Short mmCIF file of C-alpha atoms in Angstrom, two decimals:
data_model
loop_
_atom_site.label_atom_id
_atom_site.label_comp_id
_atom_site.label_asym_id
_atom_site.label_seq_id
_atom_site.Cartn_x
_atom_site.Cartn_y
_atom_site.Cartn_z
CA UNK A 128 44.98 2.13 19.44
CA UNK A 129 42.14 0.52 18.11
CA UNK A 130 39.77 2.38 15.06
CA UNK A 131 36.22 3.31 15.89
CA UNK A 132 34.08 2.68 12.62
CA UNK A 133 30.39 4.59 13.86
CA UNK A 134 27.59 4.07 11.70
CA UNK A 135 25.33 6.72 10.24
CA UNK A 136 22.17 7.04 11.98
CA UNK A 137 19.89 5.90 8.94
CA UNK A 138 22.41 2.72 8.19
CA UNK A 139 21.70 1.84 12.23
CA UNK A 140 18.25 2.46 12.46
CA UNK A 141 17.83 -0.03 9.36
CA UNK A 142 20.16 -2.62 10.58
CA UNK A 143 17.92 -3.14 13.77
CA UNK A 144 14.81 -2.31 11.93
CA UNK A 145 13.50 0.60 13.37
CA UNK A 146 12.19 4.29 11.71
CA UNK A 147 14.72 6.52 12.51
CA UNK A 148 17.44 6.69 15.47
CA UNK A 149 18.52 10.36 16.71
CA UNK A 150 21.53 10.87 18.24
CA UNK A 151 22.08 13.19 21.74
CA UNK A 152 24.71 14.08 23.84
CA UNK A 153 24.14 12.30 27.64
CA UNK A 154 24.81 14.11 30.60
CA UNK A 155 28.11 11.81 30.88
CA UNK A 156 29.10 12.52 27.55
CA UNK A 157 28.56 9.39 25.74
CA UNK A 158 26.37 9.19 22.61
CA UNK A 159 23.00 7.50 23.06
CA UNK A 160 20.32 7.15 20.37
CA UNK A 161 16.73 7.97 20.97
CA UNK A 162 14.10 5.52 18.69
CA UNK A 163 12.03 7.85 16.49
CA UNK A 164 8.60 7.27 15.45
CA UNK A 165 7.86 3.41 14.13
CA UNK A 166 6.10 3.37 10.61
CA UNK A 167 2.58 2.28 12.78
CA UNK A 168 3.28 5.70 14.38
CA UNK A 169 3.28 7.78 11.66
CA UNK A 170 -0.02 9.81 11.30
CA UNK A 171 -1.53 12.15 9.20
CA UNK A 172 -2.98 15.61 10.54
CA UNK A 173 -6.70 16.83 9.12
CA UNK A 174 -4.65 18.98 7.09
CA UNK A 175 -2.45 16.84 5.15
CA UNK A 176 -5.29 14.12 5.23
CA UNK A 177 -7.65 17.33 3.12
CA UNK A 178 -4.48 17.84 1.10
CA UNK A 179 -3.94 14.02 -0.28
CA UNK A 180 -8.09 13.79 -0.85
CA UNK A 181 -7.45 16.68 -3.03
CA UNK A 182 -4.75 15.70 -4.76
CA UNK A 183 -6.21 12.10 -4.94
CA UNK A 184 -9.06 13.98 -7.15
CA UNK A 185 -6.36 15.30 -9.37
CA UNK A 186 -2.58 14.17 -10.43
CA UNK A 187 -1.53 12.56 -6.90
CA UNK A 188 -0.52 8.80 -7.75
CA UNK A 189 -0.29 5.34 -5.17
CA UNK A 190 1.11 1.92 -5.44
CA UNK A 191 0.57 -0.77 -2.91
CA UNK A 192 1.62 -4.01 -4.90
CA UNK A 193 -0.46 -6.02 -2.36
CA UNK A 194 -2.76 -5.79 0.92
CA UNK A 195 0.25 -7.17 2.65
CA UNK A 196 2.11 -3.96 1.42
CA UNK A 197 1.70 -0.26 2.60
CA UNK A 198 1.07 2.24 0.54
CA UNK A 199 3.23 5.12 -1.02
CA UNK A 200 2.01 8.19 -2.35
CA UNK A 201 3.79 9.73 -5.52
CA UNK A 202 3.78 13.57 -6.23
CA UNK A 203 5.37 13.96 -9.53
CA UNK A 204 4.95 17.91 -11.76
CA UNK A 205 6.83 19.70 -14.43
CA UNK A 206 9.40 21.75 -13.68
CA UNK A 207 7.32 24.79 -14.46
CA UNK A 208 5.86 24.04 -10.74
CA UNK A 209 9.14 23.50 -9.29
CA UNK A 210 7.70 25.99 -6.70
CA UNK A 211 4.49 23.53 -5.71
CA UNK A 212 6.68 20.52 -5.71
CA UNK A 213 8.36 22.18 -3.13
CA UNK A 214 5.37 23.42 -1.10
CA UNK A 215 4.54 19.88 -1.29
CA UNK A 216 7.80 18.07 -0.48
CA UNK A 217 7.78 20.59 2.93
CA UNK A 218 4.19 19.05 3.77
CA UNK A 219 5.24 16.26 3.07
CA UNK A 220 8.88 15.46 4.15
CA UNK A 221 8.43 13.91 7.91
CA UNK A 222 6.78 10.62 5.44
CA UNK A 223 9.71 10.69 3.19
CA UNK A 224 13.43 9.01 2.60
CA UNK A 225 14.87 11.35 0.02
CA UNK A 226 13.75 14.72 -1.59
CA UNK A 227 12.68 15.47 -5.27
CA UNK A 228 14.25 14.30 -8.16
CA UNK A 229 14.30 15.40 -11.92
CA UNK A 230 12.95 13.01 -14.33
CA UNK A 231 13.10 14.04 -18.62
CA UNK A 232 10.24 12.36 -20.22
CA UNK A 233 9.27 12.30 -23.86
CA UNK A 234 6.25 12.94 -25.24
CA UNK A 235 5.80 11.04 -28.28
CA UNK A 236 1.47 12.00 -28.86
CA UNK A 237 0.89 13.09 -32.24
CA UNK A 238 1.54 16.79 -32.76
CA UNK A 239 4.12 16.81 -29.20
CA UNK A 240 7.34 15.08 -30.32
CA UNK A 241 8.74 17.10 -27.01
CA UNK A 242 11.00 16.84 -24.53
CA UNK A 243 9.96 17.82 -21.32
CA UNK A 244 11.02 17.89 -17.54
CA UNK A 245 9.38 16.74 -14.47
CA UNK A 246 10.29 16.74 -10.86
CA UNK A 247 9.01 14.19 -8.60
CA UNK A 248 9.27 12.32 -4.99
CA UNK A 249 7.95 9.75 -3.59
CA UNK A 250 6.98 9.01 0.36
CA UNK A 251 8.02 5.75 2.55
CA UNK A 252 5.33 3.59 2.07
CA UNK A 253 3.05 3.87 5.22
CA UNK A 254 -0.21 2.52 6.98
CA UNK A 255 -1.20 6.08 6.93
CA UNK A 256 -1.83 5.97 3.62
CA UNK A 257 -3.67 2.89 2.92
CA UNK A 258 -6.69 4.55 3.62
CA UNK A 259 -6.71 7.12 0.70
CA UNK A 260 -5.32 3.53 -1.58
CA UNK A 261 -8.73 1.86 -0.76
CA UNK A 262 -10.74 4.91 -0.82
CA UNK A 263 -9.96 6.19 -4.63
CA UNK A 264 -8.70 3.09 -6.00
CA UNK A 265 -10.61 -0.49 -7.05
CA UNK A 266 -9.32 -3.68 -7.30
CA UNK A 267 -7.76 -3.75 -10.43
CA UNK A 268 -5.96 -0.41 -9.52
CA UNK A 269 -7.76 2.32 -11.47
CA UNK A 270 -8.76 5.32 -9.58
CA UNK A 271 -12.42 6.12 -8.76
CA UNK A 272 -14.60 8.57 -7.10
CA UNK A 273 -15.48 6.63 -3.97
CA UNK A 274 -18.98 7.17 -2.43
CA UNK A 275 -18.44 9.07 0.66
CA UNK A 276 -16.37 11.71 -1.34
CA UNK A 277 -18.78 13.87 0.83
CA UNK A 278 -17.38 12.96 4.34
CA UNK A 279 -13.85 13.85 2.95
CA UNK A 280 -14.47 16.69 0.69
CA UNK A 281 -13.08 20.45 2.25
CA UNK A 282 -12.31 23.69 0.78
CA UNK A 283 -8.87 22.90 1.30
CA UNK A 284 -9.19 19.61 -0.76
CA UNK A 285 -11.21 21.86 -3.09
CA UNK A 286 -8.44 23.83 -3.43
CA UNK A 287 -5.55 21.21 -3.73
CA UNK A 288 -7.86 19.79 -6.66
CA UNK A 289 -8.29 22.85 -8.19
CA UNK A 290 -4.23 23.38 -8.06
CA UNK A 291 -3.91 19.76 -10.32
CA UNK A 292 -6.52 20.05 -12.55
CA UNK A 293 -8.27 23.23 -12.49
CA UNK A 294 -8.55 26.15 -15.21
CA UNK A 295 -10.73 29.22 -15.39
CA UNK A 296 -12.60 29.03 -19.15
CA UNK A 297 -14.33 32.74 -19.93
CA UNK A 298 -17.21 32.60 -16.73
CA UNK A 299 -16.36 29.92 -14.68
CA UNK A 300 -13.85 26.95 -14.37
CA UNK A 301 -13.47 23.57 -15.74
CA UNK A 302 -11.53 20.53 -13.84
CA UNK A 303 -9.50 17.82 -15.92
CA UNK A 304 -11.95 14.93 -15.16
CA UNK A 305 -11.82 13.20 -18.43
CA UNK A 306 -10.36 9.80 -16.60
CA UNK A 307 -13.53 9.52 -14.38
CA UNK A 308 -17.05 8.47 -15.90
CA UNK A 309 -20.03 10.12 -16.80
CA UNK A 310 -21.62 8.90 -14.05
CA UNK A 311 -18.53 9.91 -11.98
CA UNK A 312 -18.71 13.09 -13.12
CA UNK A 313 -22.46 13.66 -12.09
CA UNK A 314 -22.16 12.63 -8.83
CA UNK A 315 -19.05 15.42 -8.25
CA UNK A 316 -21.28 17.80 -10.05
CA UNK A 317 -24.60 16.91 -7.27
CA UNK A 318 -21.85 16.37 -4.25
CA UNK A 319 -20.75 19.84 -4.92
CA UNK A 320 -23.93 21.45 -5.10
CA UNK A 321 -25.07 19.71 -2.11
CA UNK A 322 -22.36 20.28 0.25
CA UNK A 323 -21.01 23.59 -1.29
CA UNK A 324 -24.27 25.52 -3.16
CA UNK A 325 -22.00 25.45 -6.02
CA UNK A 326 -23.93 25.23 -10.13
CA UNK A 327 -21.82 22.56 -12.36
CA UNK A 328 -21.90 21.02 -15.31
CA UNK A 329 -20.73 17.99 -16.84
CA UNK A 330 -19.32 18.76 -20.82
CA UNK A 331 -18.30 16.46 -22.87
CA UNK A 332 -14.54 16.17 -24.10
CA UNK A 333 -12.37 14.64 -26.80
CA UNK A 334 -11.11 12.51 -24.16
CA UNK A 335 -14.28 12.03 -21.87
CA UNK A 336 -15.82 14.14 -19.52
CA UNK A 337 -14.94 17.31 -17.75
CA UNK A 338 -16.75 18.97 -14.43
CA UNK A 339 -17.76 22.85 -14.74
CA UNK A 340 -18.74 25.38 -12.32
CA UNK A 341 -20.93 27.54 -13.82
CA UNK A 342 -20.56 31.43 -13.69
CA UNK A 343 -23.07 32.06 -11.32
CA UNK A 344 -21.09 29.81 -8.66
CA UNK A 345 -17.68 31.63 -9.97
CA UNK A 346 -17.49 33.52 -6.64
CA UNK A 347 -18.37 31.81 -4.50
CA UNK A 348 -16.20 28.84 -5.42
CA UNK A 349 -13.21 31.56 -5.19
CA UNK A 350 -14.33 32.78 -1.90
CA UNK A 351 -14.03 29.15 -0.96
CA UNK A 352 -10.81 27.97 -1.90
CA UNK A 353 -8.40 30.92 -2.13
CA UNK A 354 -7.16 30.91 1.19
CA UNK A 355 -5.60 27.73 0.41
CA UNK A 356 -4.15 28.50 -3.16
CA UNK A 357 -0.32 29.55 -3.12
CA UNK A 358 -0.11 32.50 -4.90
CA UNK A 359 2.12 30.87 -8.07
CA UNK A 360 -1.39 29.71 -8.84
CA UNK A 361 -3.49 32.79 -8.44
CA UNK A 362 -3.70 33.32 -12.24
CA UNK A 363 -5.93 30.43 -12.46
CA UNK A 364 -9.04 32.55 -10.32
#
């Protein structure tokens, strides 16, 4: 009797260089393999496209070593927000190979001297995502605020940003912006009064630069984004 060595799906599908092979039962019994979708296929709905410009604005990371290359997006958080890296992961998982890992990082700024935990995944790298690569990021690879934020900017990206890098301060909230520039920061500050009638400020920080919206746009700016917050994040409004 001879041995039958089957290989798994994923093994398969990469041996003959397609996505993702799934296997059915045929009305005669035999096993057959349908092709799944081929990287080219792979697109993003409005809603995960309002999601990455959000998270573009705050911690979401890219790498695309060259223009010959695809890009990946990396979603890495503490393990405080085990719960969002999940949310995210879910949103996420049709453009991914593998689910979140645990990383232990050390913090060695003066005055942490810590230890700390972070969980993170990374997607396949995609055409899909080249877009938001060449929209937020220059040539030499540092992120920027590209501009035609405006055509991209939602409530739901609002509230995705707000989610990385947001915190309420006594009347209204500041963002984390301290690795964009002054001017940077203006032009958020203008694009959001523009498109959303929302007051902001630019401060200065030890760091840089950080966006404000003032108290007089507090409500309105919640009334904007909270259908989009998950509620782990609800003591930020």
């Amino acid at each position: 009797m001879k041995t039958l060595f089957i290989k798994t799906t994923t093994t398969l599908a990469r041996s003959i260089n397609i996505a993702c092979l799934s296997p059915f039962i045929s009305p005669l019994g035999s096993i057959r393999f349908i092709r799944g979708p081929s990287k080219s296929d792979l697109q993003l709905t409005s809603e995960l496209k309002e999601v990455v410009v959000g998270k573009m604005l705050g911690d979401l990371g890219s790498e695309r070593p060259n223009l010959n290359c695809n890009t990946r997006l990396s979603f890495k958080h503490t393990d405080k927000q085990i719960e969002y890296i999940e949310h995210l992961y879910l949103l996420f998982k049709d453009y991914c190979k593998s689910s979140s890992i645990s990383l232990s990082r050390y913090d060695n700024r003066p005055n942490r001297n810590k230890k700390y935990k972070a969980i993170k995944f990374n997607t396949r790298s995609l055409p899909c995502f080249n877009e938001f690569r060449e929209l937020f990021y220059n040539n030499e690879g540092v992120k920027i605020i590209p501009n035609n934020l405006g055509d991209y900017l939602t409530p739901r990206a609002l509230a995705y940003w707000f989610q990385d890098d947001g915190y309420k301060s006594v009347n209204g909230f500041y963002f984390s912006t301290e690795s964009f520039t002054l001017e940077e920061n203006r032009f958020l500050a203008e694009l959001l009064l523009n498109k959303f009638g929302l007051e902001c400020g630019v401060h200065t920080h030890t760091n840089g630069y950080r966006l404000y919206i003032l108290s007089t746009s507090r409500e309105k700016y919640i009334g904007l984004i909270k259908p989009y917050i998950l509620p782990l994040f609800y003591y930020k409004l």
